[in-house]
Coordinates of N, CA and C in Angstrom, one line a residue:
M10 N 3.6 10.2 3.5 CA 4.6 9.3 2.9 C 5.4 10.1 1.9
K11 N 4.7 10.9 1.1 CA 5.5 11.7 0.1 C 6.4 12.7 0.8
R12 N 5.9 13.3 1.8 CA 6.8 14.3 2.6 C 8.0 13.6 3.2
A13 N 7.7 12.4 3.7 CA 8.8 11.6 4.3 C 9.9 11.3 3.2
W14 N 9.4 10.9 2.0 CA 10.3 10.6 0.9 C 11.1 11.9 0.5
D15 N 10.4 12.9 0.4 CA 11.0 14.2 -0.1 C 12.0 14.8 0.9
N16 N 11.6 14.7 2.2 CA 12.4 15.4 3.3 C 13.2 14.6 4.3
S17 N 12.8 13.4 4.5 CA 13.4 12.7 5.7 C 14.1 11.4 5.4
L18 N 13.8 10.8 4.3 CA 14.4 9.4 4.1 C 15.8 9.5 3.8
E19 N 16.6 8.6 4.4 CA 18.0 8.5 4.2 C 18.4 8.3 2.7
A20 N 19.5 8.8 2.3 CA 20.0 8.6 0.9 C 20.1 7.2 0.5
S21 N 20.5 6.3 1.5 CA 20.7 4.9 1.2 C 19.5 4.2 0.5
F22 N 18.3 4.7 1.0 CA 17.1 4.1 0.4 C 16.9 4.6 -1.0
K23 N 17.2 5.8 -1.3 CA 17.0 6.4 -2.6 C 18.0 5.9 -3.6
K24 N 19.1 5.3 -3.1 CA 20.0 4.6 -4.0 C 19.4 3.3 -4.5
K25 N 18.6 2.6 -3.7 CA 18.0 1.3 -4.0 C 16.7 1.4 -4.7
F26 N 15.9 2.5 -4.4 CA 14.5 2.6 -5.0 C 14.3 3.9 -5.7
S27 N 13.5 3.8 -6.7 CA 13.1 5.0 -7.5 C 11.5 5.0 -7.3
V28 N 11.0 6.0 -6.8 CA 9.6 6.1 -6.4 C 8.9 7.2 -7.2
T29 N 7.8 6.9 -7.7 CA 6.9 8.0 -8.3 C 5.6 8.0 -7.6
F30 N 5.2 9.2 -7.1 CA 3.9 9.3 -6.4 C 2.9 9.9 -7.4
F31 N 1.8 9.2 -7.5 CA 0.6 9.7 -8.2 C -0.5 9.8 -7.1
A32 N -0.8 11.1 -6.7 CA -1.7 11.2 -5.6 C -2.7 12.4 -5.8
A33 N -3.8 12.4 -5.1 CA -4.8 13.5 -5.1 C -5.5 13.5 -3.8
R34 N -6.0 14.6 -3.5 CA -6.8 14.8 -2.2 C -8.1 14.0 -2.3
G35 N -8.5 13.6 -1.1 CA -9.8 12.9 -1.0 C -9.9 11.7 -1.9
T36 N -11.0 11.6 -2.7 CA -11.2 10.5 -3.7 C -11.0 10.9 -5.1
A37 N -10.4 12.1 -5.3 CA -10.3 12.6 -6.7 C -9.6 11.7 -7.6
I38 N -8.7 10.9 -7.1 CA -7.9 10.0 -8.0 C -8.8 8.9 -8.6
G39 N -10.1 8.8 -8.2 CA -11.0 7.9 -8.8 C -11.4 8.4 -10.2
D40 N -11.1 9.6 -10.6 CA -11.4 10.1 -11.9 C -10.3 9.6 -12.9
I41 N -10.2 8.3 -13.1 CA -9.1 7.7 -13.8 C -9.6 6.5 -14.6
K42 N -9.0 6.2 -15.7 CA -9.4 5.1 -16.5 C -8.2 4.4 -17.1
I43 N -8.4 3.1 -17.5 CA -7.3 2.4 -18.1 C -7.4 2.6 -19.6
D44 N -6.3 2.9 -20.3 CA -6.3 3.1 -21.7 C -4.9 2.7 -22.3
E45 N -4.9 1.6 -23.0 CA -3.7 1.2 -23.7 C -2.5 1.0 -22.7
G46 N -2.8 0.3 -21.6 CA -1.7 0.0 -20.7 C -1.3 1.1 -19.8
A47 N -2.2 2.2 -19.7 CA -1.8 3.3 -18.8 C -3.1 3.7 -18.1
L48 N -2.9 4.2 -16.8 CA -4.0 4.8 -16.1 C -4.0 6.3 -16.4
V49 N -5.1 6.8 -17.0 CA -5.2 8.1 -17.5 C -6.2 8.9 -16.8
P50 N -5.9 10.1 -16.4 CA -7.0 11.0 -15.7 C -8.0 11.4 -16.8
I51 N -9.3 11.4 -16.3 CA -10.3 11.8 -17.2 C -10.8 13.2 -17.0
T52 N -10.2 13.9 -16.1 CA -10.6 15.3 -15.9 C -9.3 16.2 -15.9
P53 N -9.4 17.4 -16.5 CA -8.2 18.2 -16.5 C -7.6 18.6 -15.1
S54 N -8.5 18.7 -14.2 CA -8.1 19.0 -12.8 C -7.2 17.9 -12.2
L55 N -7.7 16.6 -12.4 CA -6.9 15.5 -11.9 C -5.5 15.4 -12.7
Q56 N -5.6 15.6 -14.0 CA -4.3 15.6 -14.7 C -3.3 16.6 -14.2
K57 N -3.7 17.8 -13.8 CA -2.8 18.7 -13.3 C -2.2 18.3 -11.9
V58 N -3.1 17.7 -11.1 CA -2.7 17.2 -9.8 C -1.7 16.1 -9.9
L59 N -1.9 15.1 -10.8 CA -1.0 14.0 -11.0 C 0.3 14.5 -11.6
E60 N 0.3 15.4 -12.5 CA 1.5 16.0 -13.0 C 2.3 16.6 -11.9
F61 N 1.7 17.3 -11.0 CA 2.4 18.0 -9.9 C 3.0 17.0 -8.9
T62 N 2.2 16.0 -8.5 CA 2.6 15.1 -7.5 C 3.7 14.1 -8.0
S63 N 3.6 13.8 -9.3 CA 4.5 12.8 -9.9 C 5.8 13.5 -10.5
G64 N 5.8 14.8 -10.5 CA 7.0 15.5 -11.1 C 6.9 15.6 -12.6
G65 N 5.7 15.6 -13.1 CA 5.6 15.9 -14.6 C 4.9 14.8 -15.4
K66 N 4.6 13.6 -14.9 CA 4.0 12.6 -15.7 C 2.5 12.8 -15.8
K67 N 2.0 12.6 -17.1 CA 0.6 12.9 -17.3 C -0.3 11.6 -17.2
S68 N 0.4 10.5 -17.1 CA -0.4 9.2 -16.9 C 0.5 8.2 -16.2
I69 N -0.1 7.1 -15.8 CA 0.6 6.0 -15.1 C 0.8 4.9 -16.1
V70 N 2.0 4.9 -16.7 CA 2.3 3.8 -17.7 C 2.7 2.6 -17.0
L71 N 1.9 1.6 -16.9 CA 2.1 0.4 -16.0 C 3.4 -0.3 -16.3
K72 N 3.8 -0.4 -17.5 CA 5.0 -1.2 -17.8 C 6.3 -0.6 -17.3
D73 N 6.2 0.7 -16.9 CA 7.3 1.4 -16.4 C 7.7 1.1 -15.0
Y74 N 6.9 0.3 -14.3 CA 7.1 0.1 -12.8 C 7.2 -1.4 -12.5
D75 N 8.1 -1.7 -11.5 CA 8.3 -3.0 -11.0 C 7.2 -3.5 -10.1
M76 N 6.6 -2.6 -9.3 CA 5.5 -2.9 -8.4 C 4.8 -1.6 -8.1
F77 N 3.6 -1.8 -7.4 CA 2.7 -0.7 -7.1 C 2.3 -0.8 -5.6
F78 N 2.0 0.4 -5.1 CA 1.5 0.5 -3.7 C 0.3 1.4 -3.7
L79 N -0.9 0.9 -3.3 CA -2.1 1.6 -3.2 C -2.4 1.9 -1.8
Y80 N -2.6 3.2 -1.4 CA -2.7 3.5 0.0 C -3.9 4.6 0.2
G81 N -4.6 4.3 1.3 CA -5.6 5.3 1.7 C -6.8 5.5 0.8
L82 N -7.2 4.4 0.2 CA -8.3 4.5 -0.8 C -9.5 3.7 -0.3
G83 N -9.8 4.0 1.0 CA -11.1 3.5 1.5 C -11.0 2.1 2.2
I84 N -9.8 1.5 2.3 CA -9.7 0.2 2.9 C -9.5 0.3 4.4
N85 N -10.2 -0.5 5.2 CA -10.0 -0.5 6.6 C -9.4 -1.8 7.0
A86 N -8.8 -1.8 8.2 CA -8.2 -3.0 8.7 C -9.2 -4.1 9.0
Y87 N -8.7 -5.3 9.0 CA -9.6 -6.5 9.2 C -9.0 -7.3 10.4
Y88 N -9.9 -7.6 11.4 CA -9.5 -8.3 12.6 C -10.3 -9.6 12.6
I89 N -9.5 -10.7 13.1 CA -10.2 -12.0 13.3 C -9.7 -12.5 14.6
K90 N -10.6 -12.9 15.5 CA -10.2 -13.4 16.8 C -9.8 -14.9 16.6
D91 N -9.3 -15.5 17.7 CA -8.8 -16.9 17.6 C -9.9 -17.9 17.5
T92 N -10.7 -17.7 16.5 CA -11.8 -18.6 16.2 C -11.6 -19.2 14.8
F93 N -12.0 -20.4 14.5 CA -11.9 -21.0 13.2 C -12.9 -20.4 12.3
Y94 N -12.4 -20.0 11.1 CA -13.3 -19.6 10.0 C -12.8 -20.3 8.7
S95 N -13.7 -20.8 7.9 CA -13.4 -21.5 6.7 C -12.8 -20.5 5.7
G96 N -12.0 -21.0 4.8 CA -11.4 -20.1 3.8 C -12.5 -19.4 3.0
A97 N -13.6 -20.1 2.7 CA -14.8 -19.5 2.0 C -15.3 -18.3 2.7
V98 N -15.5 -18.4 4.0 CA -16.0 -17.3 4.9 C -15.1 -16.1 4.8
V99 N -13.8 -16.4 5.0 CA -12.8 -15.3 5.0 C -12.8 -14.6 3.6
R100 N -12.8 -15.4 2.5 CA -12.8 -14.8 1.2 C -14.0 -13.9 1.0
Q101 N -15.2 -14.4 1.4 CA -16.4 -13.6 1.1 C -16.4 -12.4 2.0
T102 N -16.0 -12.5 3.2 CA -15.9 -11.3 4.1 C -15.0 -10.3 3.6
V103 N -13.8 -10.7 3.2 CA -12.8 -9.7 2.7 C -13.3 -9.1 1.4
A104 N -14.0 -9.9 0.5 CA -14.5 -9.4 -0.7 C -15.6 -8.3 -0.4
D105 N -16.5 -8.6 0.6 CA -17.5 -7.7 0.9 C -16.9 -6.4 1.4
I106 N -15.8 -6.4 2.1 CA -15.2 -5.2 2.7 C -14.4 -4.5 1.6
F107 N -13.7 -5.2 0.7 CA -12.7 -4.6 -0.2 C -13.3 -4.2 -1.5
E108 N -14.2 -5.0 -2.1 CA -14.6 -4.8 -3.5 C -15.4 -3.5 -3.8
P109 N -16.2 -3.0 -2.8 CA -16.8 -1.7 -3.1 C -15.9 -0.5 -3.0
R110 N -14.7 -0.7 -2.6 CA -13.8 0.4 -2.4 C -13.0 0.9 -3.6
L111 N -12.6 2.2 -3.5 CA -11.9 2.7 -4.7 C -10.6 2.0 -5.0
A112 N -9.9 1.4 -3.9 CA -8.7 0.7 -4.1 C -8.9 -0.5 -5.0
N113 N -10.1 -1.2 -4.9 CA -10.4 -2.3 -5.8 C -10.6 -1.9 -7.2
R114 N -11.2 -0.8 -7.4 CA -11.4 -0.3 -8.8 C -10.1 0.0 -9.5
I115 N -9.2 0.6 -8.7 CA -7.9 0.9 -9.3 C -7.1 -0.3 -9.5
L116 N -7.1 -1.3 -8.5 CA -6.4 -2.5 -8.7 C -6.9 -3.3 -9.9
S117 N -8.3 -3.2 -10.2 CA -8.8 -3.9 -11.3 C -8.3 -3.3 -12.6
M118 N -8.1 -2.0 -12.6 CA -7.5 -1.4 -13.8 C -6.1 -1.7 -14.0
I119 N -5.3 -1.8 -12.9 CA -3.9 -2.2 -13.0 C -3.8 -3.6 -13.6
R120 N -4.7 -4.5 -13.1 CA -4.7 -5.9 -13.6 C -5.0 -6.0 -15.0
K121 N -5.7 -5.1 -15.6 CA -5.9 -5.1 -17.1 C -4.7 -4.8 -17.9
G122 N -3.7 -4.2 -17.2 CA -2.5 -3.8 -18.0 C -1.2 -4.4 -17.4
S123 N -1.2 -5.0 -16.2 CA 0.0 -5.5 -15.6 C -0.3 -6.6 -14.6
S124 N 0.6 -7.5 -14.6 CA 0.6 -8.6 -13.6 C 1.5 -8.4 -12.4
K125 N 2.2 -7.2 -12.4 CA 3.2 -6.9 -11.4 C 2.6 -6.9 -10.0
R126 N 3.5 -7.1 -9.0 CA 3.1 -7.2 -7.6 C 2.4 -5.9 -7.2
V127 N 1.3 -6.0 -6.4 CA 0.7 -4.8 -5.8 C 0.6 -4.9 -4.3
F128 N 1.0 -3.9 -3.6 CA 0.8 -3.9 -2.2 C -0.3 -2.9 -1.9
I129 N -1.1 -3.2 -0.8 CA -2.2 -2.3 -0.5 C -2.1 -2.0 1.0
G130 N -2.3 -0.7 1.3 CA -2.3 -0.3 2.7 C -3.7 0.3 3.0
H131 N -4.2 -0.1 4.2 CA -5.5 0.4 4.6 C -5.4 1.8 5.1
N132 N -6.5 2.5 5.3 CA -6.5 3.8 5.9 C -5.8 3.8 7.3
P133 N -5.1 4.8 7.7 CA -4.5 4.8 9.0 C -5.5 4.7 10.1
M134 N -5.1 4.0 11.2 CA -6.0 3.9 12.3 C -6.2 5.3 12.8
P135 N -7.5 5.7 13.1 CA -7.7 7.1 13.6 C -7.0 7.3 15.0
V136 N -6.8 8.6 15.3 CA -6.3 9.0 16.6 C -7.4 9.2 17.6
H137 N -7.2 8.6 18.8 CA -8.0 8.9 20.0 C -7.1 9.2 21.1
A138 N -7.1 10.5 21.5 CA -6.1 11.0 22.4 C -6.1 10.2 23.7
K139 N -7.3 9.7 24.2 CA -7.4 9.0 25.4 C -6.7 7.6 25.3
S140 N -6.4 7.1 24.1 CA -5.8 5.9 23.9 C -4.2 6.0 24.1
D141 N -3.7 7.2 24.0 CA -2.3 7.4 24.0 C -1.6 6.8 25.2
T142 N -2.3 6.8 26.4 CA -1.7 6.3 27.6 C -2.0 4.8 27.8
I143 N -2.7 4.2 26.9 CA -3.0 2.7 27.0 C -2.0 1.9 26.2
P144 N -1.2 1.1 26.8 CA -0.2 0.3 26.1 C -0.9 -0.6 25.1
L145 N -0.2 -0.9 24.0 CA -0.8 -1.7 23.0 C -1.1 -3.1 23.5
S146 N -2.3 -3.6 23.3 CA -2.7 -4.9 23.7 C -2.1 -5.9 22.7
E147 N -1.3 -6.9 23.2 CA -0.8 -7.9 22.3 C -1.9 -8.8 21.7
E148 N -2.9 -9.0 22.6 CA -4.0 -9.9 22.1 C -4.7 -9.2 20.9
S149 N -5.0 -7.9 21.1 CA -5.7 -7.2 20.0 C -4.8 -7.1 18.8
Y150 N -3.5 -6.9 19.0 CA -2.6 -6.8 17.8 C -2.6 -8.2 17.1
N151 N -2.6 -9.2 17.8 CA -2.7 -10.6 17.2 C -3.9 -10.8 16.4
F152 N -5.1 -10.2 16.8 CA -6.3 -10.3 16.0 C -6.1 -9.5 14.7
Y153 N -5.5 -8.4 14.8 CA -5.2 -7.6 13.6 C -4.2 -8.3 12.7
A154 N -3.1 -8.9 13.2 CA -2.2 -9.6 12.4 C -2.8 -10.9 11.8
N155 N -3.7 -11.5 12.6 CA -4.3 -12.7 12.1 C -5.3 -12.4 10.9
G156 N -6.1 -11.3 11.1 CA -7.0 -10.9 10.1 C -6.3 -10.5 8.8
T157 N -5.1 -9.8 8.9 CA -4.3 -9.4 7.8 C -3.8 -10.7 7.1
S158 N -3.2 -11.6 7.8 CA -2.6 -12.8 7.3 C -3.7 -13.7 6.5
L159 N -4.8 -13.9 7.2 CA -5.9 -14.7 6.5 C -6.4 -14.0 5.3
S160 N -6.5 -12.6 5.3 CA -7.0 -11.9 4.2 C -6.0 -12.1 3.0
N161 N -4.7 -12.1 3.3 CA -3.8 -12.3 2.2 C -3.8 -13.7 1.7
E162 N -3.9 -14.7 2.6 CA -3.9 -16.1 2.3 C -5.1 -16.5 1.4
H163 N -6.3 -16.0 1.8 CA -7.5 -16.5 1.1 C -8.0 -15.5 0.0
Y164 N -7.5 -14.3 0.0 CA -8.0 -13.3 -1.0 C -7.0 -12.6 -1.8
F165 N -6.2 -11.8 -1.2 CA -5.2 -10.9 -1.9 C -4.2 -11.7 -2.7
S166 N -3.7 -12.8 -2.1 CA -2.6 -13.5 -2.8 C -3.1 -14.1 -4.1
K167 N -4.4 -14.3 -4.3 CA -4.9 -14.8 -5.6 C -4.8 -13.7 -6.6
L168 N -4.6 -12.4 -6.2 CA -4.5 -11.3 -7.1 C -3.1 -10.8 -7.3
N169 N -2.1 -11.6 -6.7 CA -0.7 -11.2 -6.7 C -0.6 -9.9 -5.9
C170 N -1.3 -9.8 -4.8 CA -1.4 -8.6 -4.0 C -1.0 -9.0 -2.5
E171 N -0.6 -8.0 -1.8 CA -0.4 -8.2 -0.3 C -1.0 -7.0 0.4
L172 N -1.8 -7.3 1.4 CA -2.3 -6.2 2.3 C -1.3 -6.0 3.4
V173 N -0.8 -4.8 3.6 CA 0.2 -4.6 4.6 C -0.4 -3.9 5.8
M174 N 0.3 -4.2 6.9 CA -0.2 -3.7 8.2 C 0.4 -2.3 8.5
Q175 N -0.2 -1.6 9.3 CA 0.3 -0.3 9.8 C 1.4 -0.7 10.8
P176 N 2.5 0.1 10.8 CA 3.7 -0.3 11.7 C 3.2 -0.4 13.1
K177 N 3.7 -1.4 13.8 CA 3.3 -1.7 15.1 C 3.6 -0.6 16.1
Q178 N 4.7 0.1 15.9 CA 5.2 1.1 16.9 C 4.3 2.3 16.9
T179 N 3.4 2.4 15.9 CA 2.5 3.6 15.8 C 1.2 3.3 16.5
L180 N 0.9 2.1 16.9 CA -0.4 1.7 17.4 C -0.4 1.8 19.0
V181 N -1.6 2.0 19.5 CA -1.8 2.0 20.9 C -3.1 1.3 21.2
G182 N -3.3 1.0 22.5 CA -4.6 0.5 23.0 C -5.0 -0.9 22.4
N183 N -6.2 -1.0 21.8 CA -6.7 -2.2 21.2 C -6.3 -2.4 19.8
A184 N -5.2 -1.8 19.4 CA -4.7 -1.9 18.0 C -5.6 -1.3 16.9
R185 N -6.5 -0.4 17.4 CA -7.4 0.2 16.4 C -7.2 1.8 16.5
S186 N -6.1 2.2 17.2 CA -5.9 3.6 17.3 C -4.4 3.9 17.0
T187 N -4.1 5.1 16.4 CA -2.7 5.5 16.3 C -2.4 6.6 17.4
H188 N -1.2 6.5 17.9 CA -0.8 7.5 18.9 C -0.9 8.9 18.3
S189 N -1.4 9.8 19.1 CA -1.6 11.2 18.5 C -0.4 11.9 18.1
R190 N 0.8 11.5 18.6 CA 2.0 12.2 18.1 C 2.3 12.0 16.6
F191 N 1.7 10.9 16.0 CA 1.9 10.7 14.6 C 0.9 11.4 13.7
S192 N 0.0 12.2 14.4 CA -0.9 13.0 13.6 C -0.7 14.5 13.8
K193 N 0.0 14.9 14.9 CA 0.2 16.3 15.1 C 1.1 16.9 14.0
G194 N 0.6 18.0 13.5 CA 1.3 18.7 12.5 C 1.2 18.1 11.1
S195 N 0.2 17.2 10.9 CA 0.0 16.6 9.6 C -0.4 17.7 8.6
M196 N 0.0 17.5 7.4 CA -0.2 18.5 6.4 C -1.0 17.9 5.2
K197 N -1.8 18.7 4.6 CA -2.6 18.3 3.4 C -1.6 18.0 2.2
L198 N -2.0 17.1 1.4 CA -1.2 16.8 0.2 C -1.0 18.1 -0.6
D199 N 0.2 18.3 -1.0 CA 0.5 19.5 -1.9 C 0.0 19.1 -3.3
V200 N -0.9 19.8 -3.9 CA -1.4 19.5 -5.2 C -1.1 20.6 -6.2
S201 N -0.5 21.6 -5.8 CA 0.0 22.7 -6.7 C 0.9 23.6 -5.9
A202 N 1.6 24.4 -6.6 CA 2.5 25.4 -5.9 C 1.7 26.4 -5.0
K203 N 0.5 26.6 -5.5 CA -0.4 27.6 -4.7 C -1.1 26.9 -3.5
R204 N -1.2 25.6 -3.6 CA -1.9 24.8 -2.6 C -0.9 23.9 -1.9
S205 N 0.0 24.4 -1.2 CA 1.0 23.6 -0.5 C 1.2 24.1 0.9
G206 N 1.8 23.2 1.7 CA 2.1 23.6 3.1 C 0.9 23.9 4.0
Q207 N -0.3 23.3 3.6 CA -1.5 23.5 4.4 C -1.6 22.5 5.5
L208 N -1.8 22.9 6.7 CA -2.0 22.0 7.9 C -3.5 21.5 7.9
H209 N -3.6 20.3 8.4 CA -5.0 19.8 8.7 C -5.5 20.6 9.9
N210 N -6.8 20.7 10.1 CA -7.2 21.4 11.3 C -7.0 20.5 12.6
D211 N -7.0 21.2 13.7 CA -6.7 20.6 15.0 C -7.6 19.4 15.4
L212 N -8.8 19.3 14.8 CA -9.7 18.3 15.1 C -9.5 17.0 14.2
D213 N -8.7 17.1 13.2 CA -8.5 16.0 12.3 C -7.9 14.8 13.1
R214 N -8.4 13.6 12.9 CA -7.9 12.4 13.5 C -7.5 11.3 12.6
K215 N -7.6 11.6 11.3 CA -7.4 10.6 10.3 C -6.2 10.7 9.4
H216 N -5.5 11.8 9.5 CA -4.3 12.0 8.6 C -3.1 12.0 9.5
M217 N -2.0 11.4 9.0 CA -0.8 11.3 9.7 C 0.3 12.2 9.2
N218 N 1.4 12.3 10.0 CA 2.4 13.3 9.7 C 3.6 12.6 9.1
E219 N 4.7 13.4 8.9 CA 5.9 12.9 8.2 C 6.6 11.8 9.0
E220 N 6.6 11.9 10.3 CA 7.2 10.9 11.1 C 6.6 9.5 10.9
F221 N 5.2 9.5 10.8 CA 4.5 8.3 10.5 C 4.9 7.8 9.1
G222 N 4.9 8.7 8.2 CA 5.2 8.3 6.8 C 6.6 7.7 6.7
L223 N 7.6 8.2 7.5 CA 8.9 7.7 7.4 C 9.0 6.3 7.9
I224 N 8.3 6.0 9.1 CA 8.3 4.7 9.6 C 7.7 3.7 8.7
F225 N 6.6 4.1 8.1 CA 5.8 3.3 7.2 C 6.7 3.0 5.9
L226 N 7.3 4.0 5.4 CA 8.1 3.8 4.1 C 9.2 2.8 4.4
K227 N 9.9 2.9 5.5 CA 11.0 2.0 5.7 C 10.5 0.5 5.8
E228 N 9.4 0.3 6.5 CA 8.9 -1.1 6.5 C 8.4 -1.5 5.1
L229 N 7.8 -0.6 4.4 CA 7.3 -1.0 3.0 C 8.5 -1.3 2.1
F230 N 9.6 -0.6 2.2 CA 10.7 -0.9 1.3 C 11.3 -2.2 1.6
E231 N 11.3 -2.7 2.9 CA 11.7 -4.0 3.2 C 10.9 -5.0 2.4
K232 N 9.6 -4.8 2.4 CA 8.7 -5.7 1.6 C 9.0 -5.7 0.1
F233 N 9.2 -4.5 -0.4 CA 9.5 -4.3 -1.8 C 10.8 -5.2 -2.1
E234 N 11.8 -5.0 -1.3 CA 13.0 -5.7 -1.5 C 12.9 -7.2 -1.5
E235 N 12.1 -7.7 -0.4 CA 11.9 -9.1 -0.3 C 11.1 -9.7 -1.5
S236 N 10.1 -8.9 -2.0 CA 9.3 -9.3 -3.1 C 10.1 -9.3 -4.4
Y237 N 11.0 -8.3 -4.6 CA 11.8 -8.3 -5.8 C 12.8 -9.4 -5.8
E238 N 13.5 -9.7 -4.7 CA 14.4 -10.8 -4.6 C 13.7 -12.2 -4.8
S239 N 12.5 -12.3 -4.3 CA 11.8 -13.6 -4.4 C 11.4 -13.8 -5.9
E240 N 11.0 -12.7 -6.5 CA 10.6 -12.8 -7.9 C 11.8 -13.1 -8.8
K241 N 12.9 -12.5 -8.5 CA 14.2 -12.8 -9.2 C 14.6 -14.2 -9.1
M242 N 14.5 -14.8 -7.9 CA 14.8 -16.2 -7.7 C 13.8 -17.1 -8.4
A243 N 12.6 -16.7 -8.4 CA 11.6 -17.5 -9.1 C 11.9 -17.6 -10.6
K244 N 12.2 -16.4 -11.2 CA 12.5 -16.3 -12.6 C 13.8 -17.1 -12.9
S245 N 14.8 -17.0 -12.1 CA 16.0 -17.8 -12.3 C 15.8 -19.3 -12.2
G246 N 14.9 -19.7 -11.3 CA 14.5 -21.1 -11.2 C 13.8 -21.6 -12.4
A247 N 12.9 -20.8 -12.9 CA 12.1 -21.1 -14.1 C 13.1 -21.2 -15.3
L248 N 14.1 -20.3 -15.4 CA 15.0 -20.4 -16.5 C 15.9 -21.6 -16.4
R249 N 16.3 -22.0 -15.2 CA 17.1 -23.2 -15.0 C 16.3 -24.4 -15.5
R250 N 15.0 -24.5 -15.1 CA 14.1 -25.6 -15.5 C 14.0 -25.7 -17.0
L251 N 13.9 -24.5 -17.6 CA 13.7 -24.5 -19.1 C 15.0 -25.0 -19.7
L252 N 16.1 -24.5 -19.2 CA 17.4 -24.9 -19.8 C 17.6 -26.4 -19.6
N253 N 17.3 -26.9 -18.5 CA 17.4 -28.4 -18.2 C 16.5 -29.2 -19.2
K254 N 15.3 -28.6 -19.4 CA 14.4 -29.3 -20.3 C 15.0 -29.3 -21.7
I255 N 15.5 -28.2 -22.2 CA 16.1 -28.1 -23.5 C 17.3 -29.1 -23.6
S256 N 18.1 -29.1 -22.5 CA 19.3 -30.0 -22.5 C 18.9 -31.4 -22.6
R257 N 17.8 -31.8 -21.9 CA 17.4 -33.2 -22.0 C 16.8 -33.6 -23.3
Q258 N 16.2 -32.6 -24.0 CA 15.6 -32.8 -25.3 C 16.8 -33.0 -26.3
K259 N 17.8 -32.3 -26.2 CA 19.0 -32.4 -27.1 C 19.6 -33.8 -26.9
V260 N 19.7 -34.2 -25.7 CA 20.3 -35.5 -25.4 C 19.5 -36.6 -26.1
R261 N 18.2 -36.5 -26.0 CA 17.4 -37.5 -26.7 C 17.5 -37.5 -28.2

């Protein structure tokens, strides 16, 4: 996604959105803590990586951002077939899947310093070359969409979060695999000038390329825009209600 933002995204998106990436390879970003409204790296090595990926920022000052997106931090997709499950069952199942993950720990830290909207993306579906020739099953995709929707309804929405789906056009087969074209030529995250432009090895099935990132970013920005407009309308509605209340009190 960072490569897509840096190299491929149309200028029209960059006029609407300002994005700061704080990223690290593997699970290194877990070496972070909340301190006076900011997420602060606790190791010198992570601080250097975050400075490099963010363009010079030493910490994530939560008040500086309108919303957040957590991606690739151990979350997997959730599928539910067309069977009834109570809200309690869904909540507990999602909690069992989500709460042990790094994404939850970082979300918990964000919530200590900000109530802003958070979007969460699960790890990309792995590539299975044999699945490339199998058309996407609409039934399986519906199980994926249903699992995501119920996860949001019964769990993530309570945290002012939204779990987002992987773009449909990247999926094949039973909606648990990504087409291999979106993995070919994938590159490791640049974490310094000396460690940049490194390709993943040919056997890697879990990392995606710039084309994948571009498709994902465009869908994500639509969600950002919808969320921002919805929040703005809610605030204006609350202001109108407050003004009406004040007006009624003056009349009395």
